[in-house]
Every structure is written in C-alpha cells, then in structure tokens.
PDB file of C-alpha atoms in Angstrom:
ATOM      1  CA  MET A   1       0.000   0.000   0.000  1.00 95.00           C
ATOM      2  CA  ILE A   2       1.344   3.422  -0.994  1.00 97.00           C
ATOM      3  CA  LEU A   3      -0.067   6.256   1.120  1.00 97.00           C
ATOM      4  CA  TYR A   4       0.352   9.772  -0.209  1.00 96.00           C
ATOM      5  CA  PHE A   5      -0.362  13.406   0.562  1.00 96.00           C
ATOM      6  CA  SER A   6      -0.397  15.701  -2.461  1.00 95.00           C
ATOM      7  CA  GLY A   7      -1.425  19.240  -3.346  1.00 93.00           C
ATOM      8  CA  THR A   8      -0.426  19.889  -6.940  1.00 94.00           C
ATOM      9  CA  GLY A   9       0.146  16.262  -7.899  1.00 95.00           C
ATOM     10  CA  ASN A  10       3.884  15.617  -7.533  1.00 97.00           C
ATOM     11  CA  SER A  11       3.475  13.101  -4.710  1.00 97.00           C
ATOM     12  CA  LEU A  12       0.399  11.597  -6.337  1.00 96.00           C
ATOM     13  CA  ALA A  13       2.208  11.044  -9.645  1.00 96.00           C
ATOM     14  CA  ILE A  14       5.193   9.461  -7.917  1.00 97.00           C
ATOM     15  CA  SER A  15       2.913   7.269  -5.800  1.00 97.00           C
ATOM     16  CA  ARG A  16       1.175   6.023  -8.924  1.00 96.00           C
ATOM     17  CA  GLN A  17       4.528   5.248 -10.571  1.00 97.00           C
ATOM     18  CA  ILE A  18       5.694   3.285  -7.532  1.00 97.00           C
ATOM     19  CA  ALA A  19       2.362   1.462  -7.231  1.00 97.00           C
ATOM     20  CA  GLU A  20       2.384   0.547 -10.924  1.00 96.00           C
ATOM     21  CA  LYS A  21       5.911  -0.876 -10.769  1.00 96.00           C
ATOM     22  CA  LEU A  22       5.257  -2.806  -7.554  1.00 96.00           C
ATOM     23  CA  GLY A  23       1.750  -3.989  -8.452  1.00 96.00           C
ATOM     24  CA  ASP A  24       0.385  -2.104  -5.470  1.00 96.00           C
ATOM     25  CA  THR A  25      -2.308   0.463  -4.657  1.00 94.00           C
ATOM     26  CA  ALA A  26      -1.942   4.198  -4.027  1.00 95.00           C
ATOM     27  CA  MET A  27      -4.283   5.706  -1.448  1.00 94.00           C
ATOM     28  CA  LEU A  28      -4.748   9.170   0.001  1.00 93.00           C
ATOM     29  CA  MET A  29      -3.154   9.184   3.442  1.00 94.00           C
ATOM     30  CA  SER A  30      -6.171  10.752   5.151  1.00 92.00           C
ATOM     31  CA  GLU A  31      -8.429   7.961   3.883  1.00 91.00           C
ATOM     32  CA  ALA A  32      -5.952   5.332   5.054  1.00 93.00           C
ATOM     33  CA  THR A  33      -6.391   6.446   8.668  1.00 91.00           C
ATOM     34  CA  ASN A  34      -9.759   4.663   8.566  1.00 89.00           C
ATOM     35  CA  CYS A  35      -8.357   1.488   6.962  1.00 90.00           C
ATOM     36  CA  ASP A  36      -7.157  -1.728   8.526  1.00 90.00           C
ATOM     37  CA  LEU A  37      -3.547  -2.055   7.408  1.00 94.00           C
ATOM     38  CA  LYS A  38      -2.582  -4.919   9.705  1.00 90.00           C
ATOM     39  CA  ASP A  39      -2.166  -7.382   6.833  1.00 93.00           C
ATOM     40  CA  GLU A  40       0.026  -5.060   4.771  1.00 96.00           C
ATOM     41  CA  LYS A  41       3.545  -6.407   4.347  1.00 96.00           C
ATOM     42  CA  ARG A  42       4.828  -3.240   2.679  1.00 98.00           C
ATOM     43  CA  VAL A  43       3.670   0.334   3.339  1.00 98.00           C
ATOM     44  CA  GLY A  44       4.995   3.402   1.536  1.00 98.00           C
ATOM     45  CA  LEU A  45       4.638   7.022   2.614  1.00 98.00           C
ATOM     46  CA  VAL A  46       4.983   9.638  -0.125  1.00 98.00           C
ATOM     47  CA  PHE A  47       4.633  13.301   0.761  1.00 97.00           C
ATOM     48  CA  PRO A  48       6.327  16.639   0.013  1.00 96.00           C
ATOM     49  CA  CYS A  49       8.690  18.656   2.167  1.00 94.00           C
ATOM     50  CA  TYR A  50       7.357  22.027   3.374  1.00 91.00           C
ATOM     51  CA  TRP A  51       9.700  24.482   5.108  1.00 86.00           C
ATOM     52  CA  PHE A  52      12.372  21.794   5.616  1.00 89.00           C
ATOM     53  CA  ASN A  53       9.948  19.404   7.306  1.00 92.00           C
ATOM     54  CA  VAL A  54       6.769  17.373   6.876  1.00 93.00           C
ATOM     55  CA  PRO A  55       3.484  19.150   6.088  1.00 92.00           C
ATOM     56  CA  GLN A  56       1.340  19.687   9.176  1.00 90.00           C
ATOM     57  CA  ALA A  57      -1.298  17.394   7.654  1.00 91.00           C
ATOM     58  CA  VAL A  58       1.202  14.526   7.496  1.00 93.00           C
ATOM     59  CA  LEU A  59       2.401  15.301  11.007  1.00 93.00           C
ATOM     60  CA  ASP A  60      -1.204  14.806  12.138  1.00 94.00           C
ATOM     61  CA  LEU A  61      -1.985  11.769   9.977  1.00 95.00           C
ATOM     62  CA  VAL A  62       0.993   9.428  10.461  1.00 96.00           C
ATOM     63  CA  PRO A  63       0.259   8.772  14.168  1.00 95.00           C
ATOM     64  CA  LYS A  64      -3.264   7.683  13.154  1.00 95.00           C
ATOM     65  CA  LEU A  65      -2.123   5.052  10.649  1.00 96.00           C
ATOM     66  CA  ASP A  66      -2.547   1.440  11.740  1.00 95.00           C
ATOM     67  CA  ILE A  67       0.755   0.150  10.350  1.00 96.00           C
ATOM     68  CA  PRO A  68       1.865  -3.286  11.612  1.00 95.00           C
ATOM     69  CA  PRO A  69       5.360  -3.317  13.194  1.00 96.00           C
ATOM     70  CA  SER A  70       6.338  -6.206  10.909  1.00 96.00           C
ATOM     71  CA  ALA A  71       5.706  -4.237   7.699  1.00 97.00           C
ATOM     72  CA  TYR A  72       8.497  -3.011   5.441  1.00 98.00           C
ATOM     73  CA  VAL A  73       7.944   0.756   5.595  1.00 98.00           C
ATOM     74  CA  PHE A  74       9.521   3.244   3.230  1.00 98.00           C
ATOM     75  CA  ALA A  75       9.263   6.989   2.660  1.00 98.00           C
ATOM     76  CA  VAL A  76       9.853   8.928  -0.552  1.00 98.00           C
ATOM     77  CA  ILE A  77       9.939  12.728  -0.340  1.00 97.00           C
ATOM     78  CA  PRO A  78       9.337  14.796  -3.492  1.00 97.00           C
ATOM     79  CA  CYS A  79      10.897  18.224  -2.887  1.00 95.00           C
ATOM     80  CA  GLY A  80      12.158  21.282  -4.696  1.00 93.00           C
ATOM     81  CA  ALA A  81      15.700  20.779  -3.446  1.00 91.00           C
ATOM     82  CA  GLN A  82      16.176  19.648   0.170  1.00 90.00           C
ATOM     83  CA  ALA A  83      14.255  17.088   2.235  1.00 90.00           C
ATOM     84  CA  GLY A  84      15.166  18.989   5.401  1.00 90.00           C
ATOM     85  CA  ASN A  85      14.021  17.181   8.540  1.00 93.00           C
ATOM     86  CA  ALA A  86      11.059  15.501   6.830  1.00 94.00           C
ATOM     87  CA  ILE A  87      12.481  11.982   6.839  1.00 95.00           C
ATOM     88  CA  TRP A  88      13.918  12.368  10.331  1.00 95.00           C
ATOM     89  CA  THR A  89      10.511  13.526  11.565  1.00 95.00           C
ATOM     90  CA  VAL A  90       8.510  10.713   9.990  1.00 97.00           C
ATOM     91  CA  ARG A  91      11.046   8.186  11.271  1.00 96.00           C
ATOM     92  CA  ARG A  92      10.487   9.553  14.772  1.00 96.00           C
ATOM     93  CA  LEU A  93       6.681   9.442  14.377  1.00 97.00           C
ATOM     94  CA  LEU A  94       6.818   5.826  13.251  1.00 97.00           C
ATOM     95  CA  ALA A  95       9.211   4.817  16.027  1.00 97.00           C
ATOM     96  CA  ALA A  96       6.718   6.146  18.568  1.00 97.00           C
ATOM     97  CA  LYS A  97       4.288   3.574  17.164  1.00 95.00           C
ATOM     98  CA  GLY A  98       6.850   0.772  17.320  1.00 96.00           C
ATOM     99  CA  VAL A  99       7.335   0.833  13.532  1.00 97.00           C
ATOM    100  CA  GLU A 100      10.732   1.001  11.829  1.00 97.00           C
ATOM    101  CA  LEU A 101      11.332   3.164   8.775  1.00 98.00           C
ATOM    102  CA  ALA A 102      13.324   0.706   6.688  1.00 98.00           C
ATOM    103  CA  TYR A 103      14.034   2.835   3.626  1.00 98.00           C
ATOM    104  CA  SER A 104      13.919   6.512   2.687  1.00 98.00           C
ATOM    105  CA  HIS A 105      14.941   8.746  -0.173  1.00 98.00           C
ATOM    106  CA  LYS A 106      14.111  12.092  -1.754  1.00 97.00           C
ATOM    107  CA  ILE A 107      13.485  13.029  -5.354  1.00 97.00           C
ATOM    108  CA  ARG A 108      13.546  16.555  -6.749  1.00 97.00           C
ATOM    109  CA  VAL A 109      10.447  17.926  -8.476  1.00 97.00           C
ATOM    110  CA  PRO A 110       9.207  21.418  -9.428  1.00 97.00           C
ATOM    111  CA  ASP A 111       8.713  23.512  -6.298  1.00 95.00           C
ATOM    112  CA  ASN A 112       5.082  24.639  -6.253  1.00 93.00           C
ATOM    113  CA  SER A 113       5.770  27.080  -3.391  1.00 91.00           C
ATOM    114  CA  ALA A 114       7.969  29.117  -5.752  1.00 91.00           C
ATOM    115  CA  VAL A 115       4.906  31.195  -6.657  1.00 91.00           C
ATOM    116  CA  GLY A 116       4.927  32.595  -3.143  1.00 88.00           C
ATOM    117  CA  PHE A 117       8.211  34.283  -3.969  1.00 87.00           C
ATOM    118  CA  GLY A 118       7.297  35.419  -7.473  1.00 89.00           C
ATOM    119  CA  ARG A 119       8.962  32.530  -9.336  1.00 93.00           C
ATOM    120  CA  ASN A 120       7.546  30.226 -11.981  1.00 96.00           C
ATOM    121  CA  PRO A 121       7.518  26.517 -10.990  1.00 96.00           C
ATOM    122  CA  ASN A 122       6.976  25.522 -14.627  1.00 97.00           C
ATOM    123  CA  LEU A 123      10.569  26.522 -15.342  1.00 97.00           C
ATOM    124  CA  GLN A 124      11.651  23.583 -13.161  1.00 97.00           C
ATOM    125  CA  VAL A 125      10.077  20.775 -15.195  1.00 96.00           C
ATOM    126  CA  TRP A 126      13.585  19.759 -16.286  1.00 97.00           C
ATOM    127  CA  LYS A 127      13.777  17.956 -12.937  1.00 97.00           C
ATOM    128  CA  PHE A 128      11.474  15.182 -14.181  1.00 96.00           C
ATOM    129  CA  GLN A 129      13.961  14.051 -16.825  1.00 95.00           C
ATOM    130  CA  ARG A 130      17.052  14.599 -14.708  1.00 96.00           C
ATOM    131  CA  TYR A 131      15.756  12.586 -11.759  1.00 96.00           C
ATOM    132  CA  ALA A 132      13.819   9.879 -13.620  1.00 96.00           C
ATOM    133  CA  SER A 133      16.709   7.432 -13.187  1.00 97.00           C
ATOM    134  CA  ARG A 134      16.813   8.116  -9.448  1.00 97.00           C
ATOM    135  CA  LEU A 135      13.141   7.212  -9.131  1.00 97.00           C
ATOM    136  CA  GLU A 136      13.808   3.972 -11.001  1.00 97.00           C
ATOM    137  CA  ARG A 137      16.612   3.161  -8.555  1.00 97.00           C
ATOM    138  CA  ILE A 138      14.368   3.981  -5.608  1.00 98.00           C
ATOM    139  CA  ILE A 139      11.632   1.678  -6.895  1.00 98.00           C
ATOM    140  CA  ASN A 140      14.181  -1.077  -7.510  1.00 98.00           C
ATOM    141  CA  ASP A 141      15.563  -0.687  -3.975  1.00 98.00           C
ATOM    142  CA  ILE A 142      12.050  -0.968  -2.534  1.00 98.00           C
ATOM    143  CA  ALA A 143      11.211  -3.978  -4.694  1.00 98.00           C
ATOM    144  CA  HIS A 144      14.273  -5.736  -3.259  1.00 97.00           C
ATOM    145  CA  GLY A 145      13.448  -4.721   0.308  1.00 97.00           C
ATOM    146  CA  LEU A 146      16.660  -2.800   0.915  1.00 97.00           C
ATOM    147  CA  HIS A 147      17.194  -1.202   4.320  1.00 97.00           C
ATOM    148  CA  ARG A 148      18.781   2.184   3.666  1.00 96.00           C
ATOM    149  CA  ARG A 149      17.849   5.607   4.974  1.00 95.00           C
ATOM    150  CA  HIS A 150      19.026   8.393   2.714  1.00 95.00           C
ATOM    151  CA  TYR A 151      18.581  12.007   3.884  1.00 91.00           C
ATOM    152  CA  ALA A 152      17.270  10.861   7.269  1.00 87.00           C
ATOM    153  CA  TRP A 153      19.420  13.004   9.543  1.00 85.00           C
ATOM    154  CA  TRP A 154      18.324  15.904  11.727  1.00 85.00           C
ATOM    155  CA  GLY A 155      19.333  19.335  10.470  1.00 83.00           C
ATOM    156  CA  VAL A 156      19.513  22.896  11.770  1.00 84.00           C
ATOM    157  CA  PRO A 157      17.459  24.546   8.946  1.00 79.00           C
ATOM    158  CA  GLY A 158      14.515  22.261   9.679  1.00 76.00           C
ATOM    159  CA  ALA A 159      14.739  22.989  13.389  1.00 78.00           C
ATOM    160  CA  ILE A 160      14.821  26.747  12.761  1.00 78.00           C
ATOM    161  CA  CYS A 161      11.827  26.647  10.400  1.00 73.00           C
ATOM    162  CA  ALA A 162       9.879  24.670  13.018  1.00 75.00           C
ATOM    163  CA  MET A 163      10.320  27.375  15.652  1.00 78.00           C
ATOM    164  CA  PRO A 164       6.979  29.071  16.448  1.00 74.00           C
ATOM    165  CA  SER A 165       8.511  32.545  16.136  1.00 78.00           C
ATOM    166  CA  VAL A 166       9.764  31.735  12.627  1.00 76.00           C
ATOM    167  CA  GLN A 167       6.512  30.130  11.544  1.00 72.00           C
ATOM    168  CA  ARG A 168       4.498  33.149  12.675  1.00 76.00           C
ATOM    169  CA  ARG A 169       6.480  35.249  10.216  1.00 77.00           C
ATOM    170  CA  THR A 170       6.847  32.818   7.314  1.00 76.00           C
ATOM    171  CA  LEU A 171       3.649  30.775   7.099  1.00 76.00           C
ATOM    172  CA  PRO A 172       1.423  33.769   6.232  1.00 77.00           C
ATOM    173  CA  MET A 173       3.532  34.173   3.080  1.00 80.00           C
ATOM    174  CA  LEU A 174       2.215  30.826   1.829  1.00 85.00           C
ATOM    175  CA  THR A 175      -1.275  30.880   3.317  1.00 90.00           C
ATOM    176  CA  PRO A 176      -3.858  31.551   0.573  1.00 94.00           C
ATOM    177  CA  ALA A 177      -6.913  33.773   0.768  1.00 94.00           C
ATOM    178  CA  VAL A 178      -9.800  34.205  -1.664  1.00 95.00           C
ATOM    179  CA  ASN A 179     -10.359  37.460  -3.530  1.00 95.00           C
ATOM    180  CA  ALA A 180     -14.159  37.520  -3.508  1.00 93.00           C
ATOM    181  CA  GLY A 181     -14.211  39.997  -6.369  1.00 94.00           C
ATOM    182  CA  LEU A 182     -12.564  37.486  -8.691  1.00 95.00           C
ATOM    183  CA  CYS A 183     -14.159  34.283  -7.362  1.00 96.00           C
ATOM    184  CA  VAL A 184     -16.999  32.881  -9.518  1.00 95.00           C
ATOM    185  CA  GLY A 185     -17.858  30.002  -7.176  1.00 95.00           C
ATOM    186  CA  CYS A 186     -16.777  27.236  -9.572  1.00 95.00           C
ATOM    187  CA  GLY A 187     -15.696  25.052  -6.639  1.00 94.00           C
ATOM    188  CA  VAL A 188     -12.438  23.783  -8.159  1.00 95.00           C
ATOM    189  CA  CYS A 189     -10.445  24.926  -5.124  1.00 95.00           C
ATOM    190  CA  ALA A 190     -12.764  23.020  -2.781  1.00 93.00           C
ATOM    191  CA  GLN A 191     -12.432  19.879  -4.900  1.00 93.00           C
ATOM    192  CA  VAL A 192      -8.636  19.807  -4.936  1.00 93.00           C
ATOM    193  CA  CYS A 193      -8.009  20.827  -1.304  1.00 94.00           C
ATOM    194  CA  PRO A 194      -6.654  17.690   0.441  1.00 91.00           C
ATOM    195  CA  GLN A 195      -7.666  19.123   3.803  1.00 90.00           C
ATOM    196  CA  GLY A 196     -11.298  19.826   2.939  1.00 91.00           C
ATOM    197  CA  ASN A 197     -10.474  23.325   4.137  1.00 93.00           C
ATOM    198  CA  ILE A 198     -12.392  25.286   1.490  1.00 94.00           C
ATOM    199  CA  SER A 199     -16.160  25.715   1.391  1.00 92.00           C
ATOM    200  CA  LEU A 200     -18.576  27.556  -0.878  1.00 91.00           C
ATOM    201  CA  THR A 201     -20.884  30.134   0.686  1.00 88.00           C
ATOM    202  CA  ASN A 202     -23.212  32.251  -1.440  1.00 88.00           C
ATOM    203  CA  ARG A 203     -21.315  31.079  -4.545  1.00 89.00           C
ATOM    204  CA  LYS A 204     -18.002  32.283  -3.129  1.00 93.00           C
ATOM    205  CA  ALA A 205     -15.079  30.204  -1.875  1.00 94.00           C
ATOM    206  CA  LEU A 206     -13.983  30.576   1.729  1.00 91.00           C
ATOM    207  CA  CYS A 207     -10.749  29.236   3.242  1.00 92.00           C
ATOM    208  CA  GLY A 208     -10.973  27.676   6.700  1.00 91.00           C
ATOM    209  CA  GLU A 209      -8.443  27.416   9.507  1.00 89.00           C
ATOM    210  CA  HIS A 210      -6.828  24.088   8.616  1.00 89.00           C
ATOM    211  CA  CYS A 211      -4.646  25.112   5.678  1.00 92.00           C
ATOM    212  CA  THR A 212      -1.430  23.133   5.293  1.00 90.00           C
ATOM    213  CA  GLN A 213       0.045  25.444   2.603  1.00 91.00           C
ATOM    214  CA  CYS A 214      -0.047  22.850  -0.195  1.00 94.00           C
ATOM    215  CA  LEU A 215      -1.186  25.650  -2.578  1.00 95.00           C
ATOM    216  CA  ALA A 216      -3.398  23.367  -4.687  1.00 95.00           C
ATOM    217  CA  CYS A 217      -6.125  26.019  -4.565  1.00 96.00           C
ATOM    218  CA  VAL A 218      -3.724  28.703  -5.794  1.00 96.00           C
ATOM    219  CA  HIS A 219      -2.477  26.631  -8.709  1.00 96.00           C
ATOM    220  CA  PHE A 220      -5.785  25.190  -9.894  1.00 96.00           C
ATOM    221  CA  CYS A 221      -8.064  28.241  -9.580  1.00 96.00           C
ATOM    222  CA  PRO A 222      -9.111  29.128 -13.170  1.00 95.00           C
ATOM    223  CA  GLN A 223      -9.765  32.767 -12.173  1.00 95.00           C
ATOM    224  CA  GLN A 224      -6.551  33.247 -10.140  1.00 96.00           C
ATOM    225  CA  ALA A 225      -8.882  34.269  -7.320  1.00 96.00           C
ATOM    226  CA  VAL A 226      -7.003  32.357  -4.604  1.00 96.00           C
ATOM    227  CA  GLN A 227      -4.087  34.594  -3.796  1.00 95.00           C
ATOM    228  CA  LEU A 228      -0.934  34.845  -1.709  1.00 92.00           C
ATOM    229  CA  ASN A 229      -0.097  38.077   0.092  1.00 88.00           C
ATOM    230  CA  GLY A 230      -3.029  39.720  -1.688  1.00 88.00           C
ATOM    231  CA  LYS A 231      -1.463  39.117  -5.106  1.00 89.00           C
ATOM    232  CA  ALA A 232      -2.862  37.030  -7.939  1.00 90.00           C
ATOM    233  CA  THR A 233      -0.630  34.290  -9.325  1.00 93.00           C
ATOM    234  CA  PRO A 234      -0.100  34.773 -13.072  1.00 94.00           C
ATOM    235  CA  LYS A 235      -1.744  31.996 -15.065  1.00 95.00           C
ATOM    236  CA  GLU A 236       1.588  31.033 -16.591  1.00 96.00           C
ATOM    237  CA  HIS A 237       2.987  30.508 -13.073  1.00 96.00           C
ATOM    238  CA  GLN A 238       0.224  28.125 -12.026  1.00 97.00           C
ATOM    239  CA  TYR A 239       1.628  24.612 -11.778  1.00 97.00           C
ATOM    240  CA  HIS A 240       0.475  21.053 -11.413  1.00 95.00           C
ATOM    241  CA  HIS A 241       2.187  17.813 -12.323  1.00 96.00           C
ATOM    242  CA  PRO A 242       1.680  17.353 -16.082  1.00 94.00           C
ATOM    243  CA  MET A 243       0.261  13.852 -15.566  1.00 94.00           C
ATOM    244  CA  VAL A 244      -2.198  14.890 -12.847  1.00 93.00           C
ATOM    245  CA  SER A 245      -5.557  16.580 -13.379  1.00 90.00           C
ATOM    246  CA  VAL A 246      -8.287  17.877 -11.107  1.00 89.00           C
ATOM    247  CA  LYS A 247     -10.120  14.598 -11.745  1.00 88.00           C
ATOM    248  CA  ASP A 248      -7.097  12.634 -10.511  1.00 88.00           C
ATOM    249  CA  LEU A 249      -6.919  14.615  -7.281  1.00 86.00           C
ATOM    250  CA  VAL A 250     -10.635  14.064  -6.688  1.00 81.00           C
ATOM    251  CA  GLN A 251     -10.465  10.351  -7.552  1.00 68.00           C
ATOM    252  CA  ARG A 252      -7.739   9.913  -4.923  1.00 57.00           C
ATOM    253  CA  ASN A 253      -7.195   6.114  -4.940  1.00 47.00           C
ATOM    254  CA  PHE A 254      -5.395   4.163  -7.686  1.00 45.00           C
ATOM    255  CA  SER A 255      -4.670   0.485  -8.278  1.00 45.00           C
ATOM    256  CA  ASP A 256      -2.068  -1.095 -10.516  1.00 41.00           C
TER     257      ASP A 256
END
C-alpha cells in the first residue's frame, strides 16, 4: 500500500509510478487512517517537504495510521531541493508507534511554493527528466526490500523553520486567501483541497483554519482568485504535475 499526501500532484504522480511498478495500490493518506492495514507487508509514505519538514497534515496523519510493526515501511519525499528534517521527523513518528522506517529517499520535483516568492515553478520541469533514473533506482531498492535511509538526519534549517517565532512570520507568506471579487464560485479549489479546508458560501469560496500550505487552490483556480499576500498568481505561473488533473486529485485512490 502506498499512502500519499499531495497538493499539486507531484506526490500523487510518484505514488502512482511506484504502485504501478510494484503492483500495489496508491491511497490518500487521510483515507488510510480509517483502513485496517494490519495485513500489509509493505507500506509506503509519499509526501512533500514544506519548510524543511513534513506538512502539518502529514504530522497529524501518520500517528493515526494502523501500520503493523512487521511491515516493510519506506518513505519517498518529493521536494524542490532539500528534504530537510522531513524523513527524520517521519522516522520519529513511526518509532513512537513501534514501527521502523526501513528505507527513505528524496526526489527533486518542481517547487510549487515558488509562486509565493514570485517565481515560476513551470521553469523547473527539467527535474522530471534529470531525476527519472533516481526514481527507477528507488523503486528497484524498494522492490528488493533494501534497508537504507538516505537524507534521514536531523538538520539545523529544519529545526529553525519549526520554531513558532519563525513560523508566525513565514507561514502567512504561503497561506492563501480568496479574492471575492474574482471568485466565480466554480468550486475547483474546494475539490482539490486535500484538507477539505475550502467551502462555498453564497457562490463564493472561503478558506478555513486548517490550511497546510499545499497551494493546490492557488495553482488550480481558473480565475486566479485564490491569492498569496493579496497578489494574484499569473496563469503562466500556475503549476500542477503534467500527468495529474483535477479529476485525478478528486479520484484519490489508484490500483495497478
């Protein structure tokens, strides 16, 4: 079973690739918290790195997963550049449940948070070709049950970004808000939000209080009405994995 958390589709696409090669199933991590996983012999966790650590949603979900201690557990972290403390953190969360993280690795993908700093994530699609061979090696390692933890150490940048004082200053930069004047109530943002954090009221979208800064709403909004720092994201800067659509994000679960 491959359990994933994904906003703009990078982790979803990689989960599907791993599941296809291993003859397994990819499932949204939040849905897996209600599943009986005790008979699973191999469990994969695929999620992005946010601010040098795991997304808050993953931090909340992993302790709820019913993973058997005997399972071969691996983690693959799609990230713009650095995995930060993400693998170290998930290893610690699993250990608290008596589960060993047997294998871990990162793979670089376009950084969807780049829009928060005025950059275009679509200029990073070269990463797919450059790191395709690494993903093949990762899948081969998992297929052979290797026990190796790449990028699993604790680091200072991740610890600094996790400090409450730092988060109070930085997280608002990547926390979206809806411009009601541009919103047409199409509901796309509500469909793609993995947190179920967006609702429609009087044909207008409204963001709740459980945002995990995945930015799916920012990238998929056809009117560029979901904004960061009060600024619209140019259409040409909106990004999602080229093999992932809104329908894919809504469908959520995939079999080989």
